[in-house]
Amino acid sequence: MKKKLYLMRHGETLFNVLKKVQGACDSPLTEKGIQQAQLARDFFQEHGIKFDHAYSSTQERASDTLEVITESKEYQRLKGLKEMNHGLYEGEPQFLQPDGAEYFETFYSQFGGESLSAVQKRVSATLHQIMAIEDHQQVLAVSHNGACIAFLQTLQQENKDELIRAYPNCAIFIFNYAEKQFELEDIIDPSTKQSILF
């Protein structure tokens, strides 16, 4: 039987609204962000999806999102699920960032941040470790936009440049996991309850 991983982006935050760079730094969920998490909770409940284990990034915006969804504090926080560290760009206005996906490869390393490959390695390793555990059949993991994209790119090398660069807050990435391999099944925007995979 294939295991299921439900990987998510957190709800809207104050820095999202203020259009500030938010990677290693943190900011709280907005009221809209809480509502987005509630819609994600409703989506899971309406589809009869129950989790046997839950994980979040160590950052507040991810753990708070998870607690709204699961209505529980029974989960584990993992540094491996954190967002990319943008170094000296953290907390700065987003318009200061250079345009173009290629800048995410190594640009932030020179400012004390992470490279894309480093993010890919840690997120991928963390998710593989989680799903390899025998009793992990239906798992929720709440992470971040950049971290989710980085992980997706490890699975879709042939068209990684075509991946959406910004997914909606609380987007749900549904993966099948079998024989140490992830397969993307769908991406759901809980605010519309529609697939945004294609």
PDB file of C-alpha atoms in Angstrom:
ATOM      1  CA  MET A   1       0.000   0.000   0.000  1.00  0.00           C
ATOM      2  CA  LYS A   2       1.313   3.450  -0.910  1.00  0.00           C
ATOM      3  CA  LYS A   3       1.896   5.876   1.885  1.00  0.00           C
ATOM      4  CA  LYS A   4       0.636   9.459   1.622  1.00  0.00           C
ATOM      5  CA  LEU A   5       2.466  12.655   2.434  1.00  0.00           C
ATOM      6  CA  TYR A   6       0.529  15.906   2.629  1.00  0.00           C
ATOM      7  CA  LEU A   7       3.153  18.642   2.394  1.00  0.00           C
ATOM      8  CA  MET A   8       1.881  22.183   2.929  1.00  0.00           C
ATOM      9  CA  ARG A   9       2.834  25.802   2.791  1.00  0.00           C
ATOM     10  CA  HIS A  10       1.930  27.819   5.907  1.00  0.00           C
ATOM     11  CA  GLY A  11      -0.869  30.412   6.044  1.00  0.00           C
ATOM     12  CA  GLU A  12      -0.470  34.084   5.193  1.00  0.00           C
ATOM     13  CA  THR A  13       1.847  36.027   7.516  1.00  0.00           C
ATOM     14  CA  LEU A  14       2.467  39.646   8.409  1.00  0.00           C
ATOM     15  CA  PHE A  15       5.643  39.675   6.290  1.00  0.00           C
ATOM     16  CA  ASN A  16       3.712  38.235   3.332  1.00  0.00           C
ATOM     17  CA  VAL A  17       1.372  41.219   3.562  1.00  0.00           C
ATOM     18  CA  LEU A  18       4.216  43.698   4.014  1.00  0.00           C
ATOM     19  CA  LYS A  19       6.112  42.052   1.116  1.00  0.00           C
ATOM     20  CA  LYS A  20       9.219  41.454   3.181  1.00  0.00           C
ATOM     21  CA  VAL A  21      11.747  38.679   2.579  1.00  0.00           C
ATOM     22  CA  GLN A  22      10.850  35.878   4.969  1.00  0.00           C
ATOM     23  CA  GLY A  23      13.050  32.825   5.120  1.00  0.00           C
ATOM     24  CA  ALA A  24      14.997  32.115   8.281  1.00  0.00           C
ATOM     25  CA  CYS A  25      13.264  35.039  10.024  1.00  0.00           C
ATOM     26  CA  ASP A  26       9.668  34.679  11.136  1.00  0.00           C
ATOM     27  CA  SER A  27       6.439  36.617  11.499  1.00  0.00           C
ATOM     28  CA  PRO A  28       2.998  35.672  12.835  1.00  0.00           C
ATOM     29  CA  LEU A  29       0.001  34.465  10.888  1.00  0.00           C
ATOM     30  CA  THR A  30      -2.540  37.113   9.943  1.00  0.00           C
ATOM     31  CA  GLU A  31      -6.273  36.623  10.487  1.00  0.00           C
ATOM     32  CA  LYS A  32      -6.469  35.614   6.833  1.00  0.00           C
ATOM     33  CA  GLY A  33      -3.642  33.137   7.412  1.00  0.00           C
ATOM     34  CA  ILE A  34      -5.573  31.541  10.260  1.00  0.00           C
ATOM     35  CA  GLN A  35      -8.672  31.348   8.046  1.00  0.00           C
ATOM     36  CA  GLN A  36      -6.616  29.692   5.293  1.00  0.00           C
ATOM     37  CA  ALA A  37      -5.434  27.068   7.774  1.00  0.00           C
ATOM     38  CA  GLN A  38      -9.050  26.505   8.834  1.00  0.00           C
ATOM     39  CA  LEU A  39     -10.019  25.951   5.191  1.00  0.00           C
ATOM     40  CA  ALA A  40      -7.230  23.405   4.879  1.00  0.00           C
ATOM     41  CA  ARG A  41      -8.530  21.695   8.022  1.00  0.00           C
ATOM     42  CA  ASP A  42     -12.015  21.637   6.476  1.00  0.00           C
ATOM     43  CA  PHE A  43     -10.641  20.128   3.261  1.00  0.00           C
ATOM     44  CA  PHE A  44      -8.998  17.268   5.136  1.00  0.00           C
ATOM     45  CA  GLN A  45     -12.106  16.648   7.242  1.00  0.00           C
ATOM     46  CA  GLU A  46     -14.437  16.702   4.220  1.00  0.00           C
ATOM     47  CA  HIS A  47     -12.255  14.106   2.487  1.00  0.00           C
ATOM     48  CA  GLY A  48     -11.939  11.891   5.559  1.00  0.00           C
ATOM     49  CA  ILE A  49      -8.177  12.386   5.718  1.00  0.00           C
ATOM     50  CA  LYS A  50      -6.716  11.619   9.129  1.00  0.00           C
ATOM     51  CA  PHE A  51      -3.045  11.823   9.984  1.00  0.00           C
ATOM     52  CA  ASP A  52      -1.132   9.263  12.000  1.00  0.00           C
ATOM     53  CA  HIS A  53       1.824  11.652  12.340  1.00  0.00           C
ATOM     54  CA  ALA A  54       2.352  15.385  11.895  1.00  0.00           C
ATOM     55  CA  TYR A  55       5.470  17.522  11.461  1.00  0.00           C
ATOM     56  CA  SER A  56       6.219  21.183  10.954  1.00  0.00           C
ATOM     57  CA  SER A  57       9.131  23.468  10.373  1.00  0.00           C
ATOM     58  CA  THR A  58      10.512  24.926  13.591  1.00  0.00           C
ATOM     59  CA  GLN A  59       9.231  28.324  12.494  1.00  0.00           C
ATOM     60  CA  GLU A  60       6.159  29.792  14.189  1.00  0.00           C
ATOM     61  CA  ARG A  61       4.196  30.387  10.995  1.00  0.00           C
ATOM     62  CA  ALA A  62       4.385  26.696  10.124  1.00  0.00           C
ATOM     63  CA  SER A  63       3.714  25.266  13.578  1.00  0.00           C
ATOM     64  CA  ASP A  64       0.784  27.641  14.139  1.00  0.00           C
ATOM     65  CA  THR A  65      -0.701  26.582  10.794  1.00  0.00           C
ATOM     66  CA  LEU A  66      -0.378  22.930  11.745  1.00  0.00           C
ATOM     67  CA  GLU A  67      -2.016  23.447  15.132  1.00  0.00           C
ATOM     68  CA  VAL A  68      -5.052  25.055  13.497  1.00  0.00           C
ATOM     69  CA  ILE A  69      -5.353  22.184  11.037  1.00  0.00           C
ATOM     70  CA  THR A  70      -4.914  19.312  13.481  1.00  0.00           C
ATOM     71  CA  GLU A  71      -6.441  21.076  16.514  1.00  0.00           C
ATOM     72  CA  SER A  72      -3.644  19.422  18.444  1.00  0.00           C
ATOM     73  CA  LYS A  73      -0.182  20.054  19.817  1.00  0.00           C
ATOM     74  CA  GLU A  74       0.857  16.437  19.239  1.00  0.00           C
ATOM     75  CA  TYR A  75       3.438  16.885  16.503  1.00  0.00           C
ATOM     76  CA  GLN A  76       7.168  17.269  15.971  1.00  0.00           C
ATOM     77  CA  ARG A  77       9.027  20.356  14.777  1.00  0.00           C
ATOM     78  CA  LEU A  78      11.985  19.735  12.454  1.00  0.00           C
ATOM     79  CA  LYS A  79      14.696  22.149  11.319  1.00  0.00           C
ATOM     80  CA  GLY A  80      14.952  20.221   8.059  1.00  0.00           C
ATOM     81  CA  LEU A  81      11.574  21.634   6.988  1.00  0.00           C
ATOM     82  CA  LYS A  82      12.587  25.290   7.471  1.00  0.00           C
ATOM     83  CA  GLU A  83      12.482  27.857   4.709  1.00  0.00           C
ATOM     84  CA  MET A  84      15.580  28.900   2.750  1.00  0.00           C
ATOM     85  CA  ASN A  85      17.852  31.278   4.650  1.00  0.00           C
ATOM     86  CA  HIS A  86      18.254  34.472   2.601  1.00  0.00           C
ATOM     87  CA  GLY A  87      21.118  35.810   4.708  1.00  0.00           C
ATOM     88  CA  LEU A  88      21.366  39.614   4.853  1.00  0.00           C
ATOM     89  CA  TYR A  89      18.208  39.886   2.731  1.00  0.00           C
ATOM     90  CA  GLU A  90      16.097  38.562   5.610  1.00  0.00           C
ATOM     91  CA  GLY A  91      13.400  41.032   6.642  1.00  0.00           C
ATOM     92  CA  GLU A  92      14.216  43.401   3.773  1.00  0.00           C
ATOM     93  CA  PRO A  93      11.652  44.551   1.162  1.00  0.00           C
ATOM     94  CA  GLN A  94      11.107  41.935  -1.532  1.00  0.00           C
ATOM     95  CA  PHE A  95      11.763  44.412  -4.343  1.00  0.00           C
ATOM     96  CA  LEU A  96      15.447  44.373  -3.364  1.00  0.00           C
ATOM     97  CA  GLN A  97      15.702  40.739  -4.449  1.00  0.00           C
ATOM     98  CA  PRO A  98      17.000  40.127  -7.972  1.00  0.00           C
ATOM     99  CA  ASP A  99      14.526  38.794 -10.529  1.00  0.00           C
ATOM    100  CA  GLY A 100      14.902  35.371 -12.079  1.00  0.00           C
ATOM    101  CA  ALA A 101      14.819  31.821 -10.774  1.00  0.00           C
ATOM    102  CA  GLU A 102      18.532  31.392 -11.451  1.00  0.00           C
ATOM    103  CA  TYR A 103      19.375  33.687  -8.546  1.00  0.00           C
ATOM    104  CA  PHE A 104      18.048  31.170  -6.064  1.00  0.00           C
ATOM    105  CA  GLU A 105      20.800  28.716  -7.012  1.00  0.00           C
ATOM    106  CA  THR A 106      23.700  30.458  -5.277  1.00  0.00           C
ATOM    107  CA  PHE A 107      22.896  34.181  -4.944  1.00  0.00           C
ATOM    108  CA  TYR A 108      22.096  34.236  -1.226  1.00  0.00           C
ATOM    109  CA  SER A 109      25.156  32.206  -0.220  1.00  0.00           C
ATOM    110  CA  GLN A 110      27.388  35.254  -0.634  1.00  0.00           C
ATOM    111  CA  PHE A 111      25.244  37.115   1.905  1.00  0.00           C
ATOM    112  CA  GLY A 112      25.306  34.413   4.557  1.00  0.00           C
ATOM    113  CA  GLY A 113      22.270  32.540   3.233  1.00  0.00           C
ATOM    114  CA  GLU A 114      21.716  29.106   1.724  1.00  0.00           C
ATOM    115  CA  SER A 115      22.090  27.755  -1.777  1.00  0.00           C
ATOM    116  CA  LEU A 116      19.143  26.083  -3.465  1.00  0.00           C
ATOM    117  CA  SER A 117      20.975  22.748  -3.526  1.00  0.00           C
ATOM    118  CA  ALA A 118      21.503  22.920   0.248  1.00  0.00           C
ATOM    119  CA  VAL A 119      17.774  23.496   0.793  1.00  0.00           C
ATOM    120  CA  GLN A 120      16.911  20.662  -1.584  1.00  0.00           C
ATOM    121  CA  LYS A 121      19.208  18.239   0.213  1.00  0.00           C
ATOM    122  CA  ARG A 122      17.957  18.942   3.712  1.00  0.00           C
ATOM    123  CA  VAL A 123      14.240  19.040   2.837  1.00  0.00           C
ATOM    124  CA  SER A 124      14.472  15.892   0.715  1.00  0.00           C
ATOM    125  CA  ALA A 125      16.487  14.027   3.353  1.00  0.00           C
ATOM    126  CA  THR A 126      14.032  15.053   6.076  1.00  0.00           C
ATOM    127  CA  LEU A 127      10.948  13.951   4.137  1.00  0.00           C
ATOM    128  CA  HIS A 128      12.533  10.634   3.134  1.00  0.00           C
ATOM    129  CA  GLN A 129      13.462   9.961   6.762  1.00  0.00           C
ATOM    130  CA  ILE A 130       9.925  10.712   7.892  1.00  0.00           C
ATOM    131  CA  MET A 131       8.207   8.539   5.301  1.00  0.00           C
ATOM    132  CA  ALA A 132      10.605   5.628   5.749  1.00  0.00           C
ATOM    133  CA  ILE A 133       9.293   5.072   9.277  1.00  0.00           C
ATOM    134  CA  GLU A 134       7.091   1.979   9.210  1.00  0.00           C
ATOM    135  CA  ASP A 135       4.008   3.323  10.984  1.00  0.00           C
ATOM    136  CA  HIS A 136       3.907   6.560   8.968  1.00  0.00           C
ATOM    137  CA  GLN A 137       1.058   5.965   6.514  1.00  0.00           C
ATOM    138  CA  GLN A 138      -0.759   9.328   6.386  1.00  0.00           C
ATOM    139  CA  VAL A 139       1.593  12.164   7.244  1.00  0.00           C
ATOM    140  CA  LEU A 140       1.121  15.940   7.391  1.00  0.00           C
ATOM    141  CA  ALA A 141       4.200  18.175   7.072  1.00  0.00           C
ATOM    142  CA  VAL A 142       3.838  21.971   7.133  1.00  0.00           C
ATOM    143  CA  SER A 143       6.700  23.876   5.533  1.00  0.00           C
ATOM    144  CA  HIS A 144       7.260  26.903   3.281  1.00  0.00           C
ATOM    145  CA  ASN A 145       6.895  28.036  -0.330  1.00  0.00           C
ATOM    146  CA  GLY A 146      10.591  27.997  -1.217  1.00  0.00           C
ATOM    147  CA  ALA A 147      11.226  24.739   0.622  1.00  0.00           C
ATOM    148  CA  CYS A 148       8.285  23.060  -1.131  1.00  0.00           C
ATOM    149  CA  ILE A 149       9.451  24.271  -4.551  1.00  0.00           C
ATOM    150  CA  ALA A 150      12.988  23.087  -3.804  1.00  0.00           C
ATOM    151  CA  PHE A 151      11.651  19.626  -2.961  1.00  0.00           C
ATOM    152  CA  LEU A 152       9.460  19.529  -6.070  1.00  0.00           C
ATOM    153  CA  GLN A 153      12.471  20.329  -8.202  1.00  0.00           C
ATOM    154  CA  THR A 154      14.272  17.241  -6.918  1.00  0.00           C
ATOM    155  CA  LEU A 155      11.402  15.146  -8.302  1.00  0.00           C
ATOM    156  CA  GLN A 156      10.848  16.979 -11.597  1.00  0.00           C
ATOM    157  CA  GLN A 157      14.290  17.696 -12.972  1.00  0.00           C
ATOM    158  CA  GLU A 158      13.149  17.650 -16.576  1.00  0.00           C
ATOM    159  CA  ASN A 159      10.750  20.578 -16.198  1.00  0.00           C
ATOM    160  CA  LYS A 160      11.843  22.182 -12.948  1.00  0.00           C
ATOM    161  CA  ASP A 161      12.007  25.638 -14.518  1.00  0.00           C
ATOM    162  CA  GLU A 162       8.305  25.406 -15.354  1.00  0.00           C
ATOM    163  CA  LEU A 163       7.265  24.990 -11.733  1.00  0.00           C
ATOM    164  CA  ILE A 164       5.126  27.736 -10.252  1.00  0.00           C
ATOM    165  CA  ARG A 165       7.346  30.081  -8.259  1.00  0.00           C
ATOM    166  CA  ALA A 166       4.770  31.100  -5.681  1.00  0.00           C
ATOM    167  CA  TYR A 167       2.069  28.732  -4.511  1.00  0.00           C
ATOM    168  CA  PRO A 168      -0.947  29.956  -2.527  1.00  0.00           C
ATOM    169  CA  ASN A 169      -0.671  30.047   1.231  1.00  0.00           C
ATOM    170  CA  CYS A 170      -1.770  26.687   2.651  1.00  0.00           C
ATOM    171  CA  ALA A 171      -1.363  24.945  -0.719  1.00  0.00           C
ATOM    172  CA  ILE A 172      -1.452  21.172  -0.173  1.00  0.00           C
ATOM    173  CA  PHE A 173       1.027  19.009  -2.104  1.00  0.00           C
ATOM    174  CA  ILE A 174      -0.169  15.415  -2.110  1.00  0.00           C
ATOM    175  CA  PHE A 175       2.487  12.742  -2.631  1.00  0.00           C
ATOM    176  CA  ASN A 176       2.388   8.979  -2.858  1.00  0.00           C
ATOM    177  CA  TYR A 177       5.404   7.292  -1.286  1.00  0.00           C
ATOM    178  CA  ALA A 178       6.463   3.747  -2.146  1.00  0.00           C
ATOM    179  CA  GLU A 179       9.793   1.969  -2.540  1.00  0.00           C
ATOM    180  CA  LYS A 180      11.681   5.042  -1.316  1.00  0.00           C
ATOM    181  CA  GLN A 181      10.211   7.182  -4.083  1.00  0.00           C
ATOM    182  CA  PHE A 182       7.856  10.164  -4.005  1.00  0.00           C
ATOM    183  CA  GLU A 183       5.251  10.715  -6.706  1.00  0.00           C
ATOM    184  CA  LEU A 184       3.308  13.977  -6.888  1.00  0.00           C
ATOM    185  CA  GLU A 185      -0.391  13.165  -7.101  1.00  0.00           C
ATOM    186  CA  ASP A 186      -1.998  16.594  -6.838  1.00  0.00           C
ATOM    187  CA  ILE A 187      -1.697  20.155  -5.539  1.00  0.00           C
ATOM    188  CA  ILE A 188      -4.787  21.609  -3.878  1.00  0.00           C
ATOM    189  CA  ASP A 189      -5.635  25.208  -3.060  1.00  0.00           C
ATOM    190  CA  PRO A 190      -7.947  24.784  -0.048  1.00  0.00           C
ATOM    191  CA  SER A 191      -9.415  28.272  -0.511  1.00  0.00           C
ATOM    192  CA  THR A 192     -11.025  27.084  -3.763  1.00  0.00           C
ATOM    193  CA  LYS A 193     -10.922  23.329  -3.058  1.00  0.00           C
ATOM    194  CA  GLN A 194      -9.551  22.972  -6.585  1.00  0.00           C
ATOM    195  CA  SER A 195      -6.485  21.320  -8.019  1.00  0.00           C
ATOM    196  CA  ILE A 196      -3.751  23.703  -9.198  1.00  0.00           C
ATOM    197  CA  LEU A 197      -1.432  20.969 -10.463  1.00  0.00           C
ATOM    198  CA  PHE A 198      -2.026  21.732 -14.126  1.00  0.00           C
TER     199      PHE A 198
END
